[in-house]
XYZ file of C-alpha atoms in Angstrom:
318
model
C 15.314 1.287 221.479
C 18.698 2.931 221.698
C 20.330 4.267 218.383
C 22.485 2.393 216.235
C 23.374 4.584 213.445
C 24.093 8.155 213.715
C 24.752 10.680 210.751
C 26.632 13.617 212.221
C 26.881 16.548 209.648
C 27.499 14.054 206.640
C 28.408 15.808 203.966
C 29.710 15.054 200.319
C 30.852 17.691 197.824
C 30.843 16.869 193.991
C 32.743 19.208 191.191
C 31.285 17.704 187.966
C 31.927 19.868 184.578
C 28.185 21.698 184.711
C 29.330 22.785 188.411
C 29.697 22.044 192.044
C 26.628 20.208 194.048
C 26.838 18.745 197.347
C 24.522 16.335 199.540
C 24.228 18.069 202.578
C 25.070 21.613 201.554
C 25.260 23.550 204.259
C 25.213 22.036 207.975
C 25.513 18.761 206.949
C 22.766 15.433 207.084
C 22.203 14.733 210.580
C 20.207 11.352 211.596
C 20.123 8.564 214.046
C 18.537 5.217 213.540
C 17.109 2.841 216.105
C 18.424 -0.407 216.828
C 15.165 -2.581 215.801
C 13.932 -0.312 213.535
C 13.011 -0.201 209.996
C 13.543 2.972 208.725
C 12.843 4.004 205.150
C 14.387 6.587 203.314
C 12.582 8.369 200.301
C 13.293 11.228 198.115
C 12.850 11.969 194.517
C 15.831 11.118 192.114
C 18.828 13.136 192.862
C 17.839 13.846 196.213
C 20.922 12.252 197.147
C 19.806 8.531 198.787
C 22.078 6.863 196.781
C 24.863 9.179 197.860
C 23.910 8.725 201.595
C 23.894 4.566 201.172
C 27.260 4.806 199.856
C 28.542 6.864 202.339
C 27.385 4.519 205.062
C 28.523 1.416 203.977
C 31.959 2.758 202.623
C 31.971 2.985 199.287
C 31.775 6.837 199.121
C 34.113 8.895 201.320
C 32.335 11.675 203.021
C 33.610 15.107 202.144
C 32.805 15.877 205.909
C 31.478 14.029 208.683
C 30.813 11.081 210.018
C 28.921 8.086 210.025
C 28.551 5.600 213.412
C 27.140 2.443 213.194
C 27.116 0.020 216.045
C 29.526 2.237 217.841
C 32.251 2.224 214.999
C 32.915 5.191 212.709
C 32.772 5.078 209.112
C 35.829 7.137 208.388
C 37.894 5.646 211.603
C 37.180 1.639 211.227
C 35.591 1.214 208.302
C 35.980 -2.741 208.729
C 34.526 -2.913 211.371
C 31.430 -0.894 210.680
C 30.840 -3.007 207.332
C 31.277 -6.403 209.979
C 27.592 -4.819 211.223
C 26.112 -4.278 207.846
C 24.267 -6.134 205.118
C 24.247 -3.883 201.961
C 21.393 -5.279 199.031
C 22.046 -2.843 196.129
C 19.122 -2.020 193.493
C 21.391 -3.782 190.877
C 21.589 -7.312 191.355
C 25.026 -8.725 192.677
C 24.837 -11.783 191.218
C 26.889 -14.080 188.943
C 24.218 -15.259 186.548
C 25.965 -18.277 185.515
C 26.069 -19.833 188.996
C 23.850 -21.156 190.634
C 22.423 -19.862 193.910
C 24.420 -21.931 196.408
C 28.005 -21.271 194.258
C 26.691 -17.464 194.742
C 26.012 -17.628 198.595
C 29.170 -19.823 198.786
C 31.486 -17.017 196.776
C 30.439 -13.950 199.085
C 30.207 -16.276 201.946
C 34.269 -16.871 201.645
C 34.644 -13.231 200.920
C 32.757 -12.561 204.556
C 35.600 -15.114 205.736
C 33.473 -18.080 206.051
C 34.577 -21.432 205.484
C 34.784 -24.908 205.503
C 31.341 -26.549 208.045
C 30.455 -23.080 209.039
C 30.510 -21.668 204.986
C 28.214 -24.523 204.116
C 26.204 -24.986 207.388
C 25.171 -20.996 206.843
C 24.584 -21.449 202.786
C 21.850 -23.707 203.882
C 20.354 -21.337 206.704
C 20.231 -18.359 204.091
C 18.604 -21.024 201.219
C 15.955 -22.097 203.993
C 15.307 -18.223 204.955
C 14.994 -16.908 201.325
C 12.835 -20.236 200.183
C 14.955 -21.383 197.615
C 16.558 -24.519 198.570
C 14.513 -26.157 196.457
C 16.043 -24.595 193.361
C 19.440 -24.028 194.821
C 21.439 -25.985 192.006
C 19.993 -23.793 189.413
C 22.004 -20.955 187.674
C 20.597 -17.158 188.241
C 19.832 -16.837 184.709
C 17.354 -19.574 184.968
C 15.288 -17.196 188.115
C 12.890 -14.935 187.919
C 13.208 -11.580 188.510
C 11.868 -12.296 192.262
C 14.254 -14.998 192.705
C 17.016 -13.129 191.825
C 16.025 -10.729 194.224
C 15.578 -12.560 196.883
C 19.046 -14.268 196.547
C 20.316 -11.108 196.551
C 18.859 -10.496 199.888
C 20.692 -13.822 200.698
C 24.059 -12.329 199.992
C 23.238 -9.413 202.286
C 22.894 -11.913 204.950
C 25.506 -14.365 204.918
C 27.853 -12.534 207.303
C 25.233 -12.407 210.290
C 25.161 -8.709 210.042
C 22.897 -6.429 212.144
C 21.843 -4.175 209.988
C 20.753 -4.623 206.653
C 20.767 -1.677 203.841
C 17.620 -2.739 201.111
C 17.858 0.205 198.207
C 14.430 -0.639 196.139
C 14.390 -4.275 196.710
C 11.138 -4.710 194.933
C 12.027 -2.839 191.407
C 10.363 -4.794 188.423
C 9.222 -8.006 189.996
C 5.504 -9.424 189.975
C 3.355 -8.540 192.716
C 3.806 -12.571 194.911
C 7.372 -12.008 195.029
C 7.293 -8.505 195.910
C 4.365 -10.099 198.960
C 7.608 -12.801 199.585
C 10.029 -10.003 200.220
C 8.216 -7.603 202.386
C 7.208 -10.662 204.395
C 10.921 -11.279 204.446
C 11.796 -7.863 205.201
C 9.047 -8.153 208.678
C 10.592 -11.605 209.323
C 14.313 -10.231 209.876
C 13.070 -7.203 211.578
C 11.355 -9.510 213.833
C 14.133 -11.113 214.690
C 15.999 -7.679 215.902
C 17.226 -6.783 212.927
C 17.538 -2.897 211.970
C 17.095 -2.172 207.919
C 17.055 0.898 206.488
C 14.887 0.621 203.081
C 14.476 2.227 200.043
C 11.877 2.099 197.780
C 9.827 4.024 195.005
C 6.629 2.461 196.711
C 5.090 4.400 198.547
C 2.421 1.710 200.465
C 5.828 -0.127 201.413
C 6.899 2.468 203.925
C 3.676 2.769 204.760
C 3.505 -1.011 205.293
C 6.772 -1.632 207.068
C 8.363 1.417 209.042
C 8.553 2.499 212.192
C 10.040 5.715 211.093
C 10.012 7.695 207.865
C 12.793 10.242 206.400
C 12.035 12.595 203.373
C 15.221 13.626 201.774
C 15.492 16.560 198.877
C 18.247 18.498 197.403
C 20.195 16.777 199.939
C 18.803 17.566 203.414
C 16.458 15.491 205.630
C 13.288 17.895 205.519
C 10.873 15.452 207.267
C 11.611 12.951 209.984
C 8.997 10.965 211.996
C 6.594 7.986 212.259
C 3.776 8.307 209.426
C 1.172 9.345 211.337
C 3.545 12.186 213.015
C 4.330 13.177 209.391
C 0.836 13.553 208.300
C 0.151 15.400 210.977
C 3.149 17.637 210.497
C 1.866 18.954 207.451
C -1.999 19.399 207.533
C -4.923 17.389 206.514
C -4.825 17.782 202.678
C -5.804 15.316 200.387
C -4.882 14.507 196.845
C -7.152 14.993 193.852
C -6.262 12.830 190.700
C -7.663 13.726 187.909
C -6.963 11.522 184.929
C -5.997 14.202 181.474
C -4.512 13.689 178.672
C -2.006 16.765 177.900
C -4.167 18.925 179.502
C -3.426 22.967 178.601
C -1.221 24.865 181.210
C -3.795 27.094 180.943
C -6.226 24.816 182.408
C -3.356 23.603 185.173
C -2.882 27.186 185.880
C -6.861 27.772 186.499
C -6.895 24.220 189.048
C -4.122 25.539 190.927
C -5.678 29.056 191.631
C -8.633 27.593 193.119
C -8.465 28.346 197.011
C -6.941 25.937 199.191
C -5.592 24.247 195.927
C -1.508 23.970 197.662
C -0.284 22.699 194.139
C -0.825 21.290 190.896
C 1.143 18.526 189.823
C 1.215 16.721 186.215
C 2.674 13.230 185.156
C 2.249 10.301 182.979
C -1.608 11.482 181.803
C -2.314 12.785 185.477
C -2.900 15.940 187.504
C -2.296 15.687 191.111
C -3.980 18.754 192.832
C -2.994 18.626 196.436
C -5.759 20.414 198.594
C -7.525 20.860 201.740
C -10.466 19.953 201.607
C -10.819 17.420 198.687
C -13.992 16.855 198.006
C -15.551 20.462 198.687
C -12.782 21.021 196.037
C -13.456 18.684 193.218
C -17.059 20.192 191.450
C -14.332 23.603 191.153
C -12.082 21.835 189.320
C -14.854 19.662 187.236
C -16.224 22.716 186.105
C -12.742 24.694 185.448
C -12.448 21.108 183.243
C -15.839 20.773 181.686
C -15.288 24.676 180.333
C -12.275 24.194 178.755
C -13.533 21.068 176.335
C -11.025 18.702 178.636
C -11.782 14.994 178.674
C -12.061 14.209 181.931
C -10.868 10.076 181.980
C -11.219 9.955 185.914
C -10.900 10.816 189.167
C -9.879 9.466 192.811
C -9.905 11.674 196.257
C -7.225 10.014 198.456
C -7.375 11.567 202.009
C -3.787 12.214 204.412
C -1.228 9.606 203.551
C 2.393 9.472 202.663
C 2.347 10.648 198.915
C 0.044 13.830 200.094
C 3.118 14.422 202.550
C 5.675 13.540 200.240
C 4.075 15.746 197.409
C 3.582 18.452 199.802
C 6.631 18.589 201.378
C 8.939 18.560 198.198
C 6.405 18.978 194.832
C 7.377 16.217 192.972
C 5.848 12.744 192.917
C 8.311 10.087 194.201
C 9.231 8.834 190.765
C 10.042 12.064 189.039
């Protein structure tokens, strides 16, 4: 696969009142994506993913840099580059009081469709997404899954090559969120490139080829999943189910040796270790002698949250 999309020192400064930051601060984000790909991008919030997206598909000017995509620059022929894309934002882009076809039909004609060919690729899109069963009925009558999936539709309606999916999956039931992955695999199968977002970790897993880890603004990991796991050790992830545990008590599991770090969210510590298991009667007995209620506990071995965790000390959804 040759590349298709090529970041070259991208760079945007911001000067909000509580002072300057800037997505990639010093030299610049630097990245190419294959043609054929999926790539996923994931970073906590704020790492600036949003801010790359909107660089790339022209609705945020780069403060320096470039973007190329297909062979067009982002800052030179910005038409042309957003001729190659398909952009599905997190927020639906959907009027809710028309009905799926008047929806695919509206950003159709603003893709410069029209007349046989408008209608003749409505139909193609409403066969793709499985809808065209339901394709009189207004958005507000969907599901959450339906809506996303129409919203996929809109993406697609120009032909484009490459398709842009920030969190597709947000806040639907588990059978859609099956529908659109397999939807996601069925495009890519048929030579498209997406670059994907998501707050899921088992859905990069699941679907990329490649993997980029993105905080305070700079790519710090790039490389297939098992490259990245190897990249950073074997160390596994202890999860150990507390209820407000004491700092002090956080402070004793992350002294134990070969502890890397102690995490805590949502009733949980994350202790992120080599060596797991030799670990865990440690920090069961640290536990036991502070009067802690121990709720439960899991061992996952090397996978993409023990990189992700690892690499930038924050759980994906902080």
């Amino acid at each position: 696969m040759s590349t298709f999309v090529k970041l070259d020192n991208l760079r945007k400064q911001y000067s909000p009142p509580d002072g300057p930051y800037a997505v990639g601060p010093h030299e610049g984000v630097n990245l190419e994506i294959l043609g054929g790909e999926i790539f996923s991008l994931l970073g906590p919030n704020g790492a600036g993913k949003t801010t790359i997206i909107s660089m790339m598909s022209g609705l945020l000017t780069p403060t320096g840099g470039d973007v190329t995509i297909g062979g067009f620059s982002i800052t030179k022929q910005p038409l042309d580059v957003k001729k190659q894309i398909g952009v599905v934002p997190q927020d639906l882009a959907l009027y809710p009081n028309l009905s799926a076809r008047q929806n695919l039909n509206l950003f159709g004609t603003l893709y410069g469709l029209s007349g046989k060919n408008l209608s003749k690729r409505t139909d193609e899109v409403l066969e793709f997404i499985d809808l065209k069963d339901r394709a009189k009925d207004k958005i507000s009558e969907y599901s959450g899954g339906m809506k996303r999936r129409v919203n996929i539709g809109v993406g697609l309606m120009h032909r484009p090559k490459m398709l842009f999916l920030d969190e597709p999956t947000v806040a639907i039931d588990p059978q859609s969120r099956r529908n659109i992955l397999d939807t996601v695999k069925e495009l890519n199968r048929q030579g498209m490139t997406v670059l994907y977002t998501t707050h899921y970790m088992e859905e990069a897993q699941e679907l990329s080829n490649r993997i980029g880890i993105i905080d305070h603004g700079q790519i710090i990991a790039l490389g297939s999943l098992a490259e990245l796991v190897k990249g950073v050790g074997e160390f596994d992830i202890i999860r150990l189910t507390l209820p407000e545990p004491p700092q002090t008590v956080i402070d004793r599991l992350a002294a134990i040796p070969e502890i890397e770090r102690a995490e805590t969210s949502d009733g949980e510590v994350r202790l992120i270790a080599r060596n797991g298991r030799q670990k865990l009667p440690e920090a069961i007995r640290i536990i036991n002698e502070a009067g802690v209620a121990l709720h439960g506990v899991e061992i996952q071995e090397p996978n993409l949250e023990a990189v992700f965790l690892q690499l930038t000390g924050r759980a994906l959804r902080d």
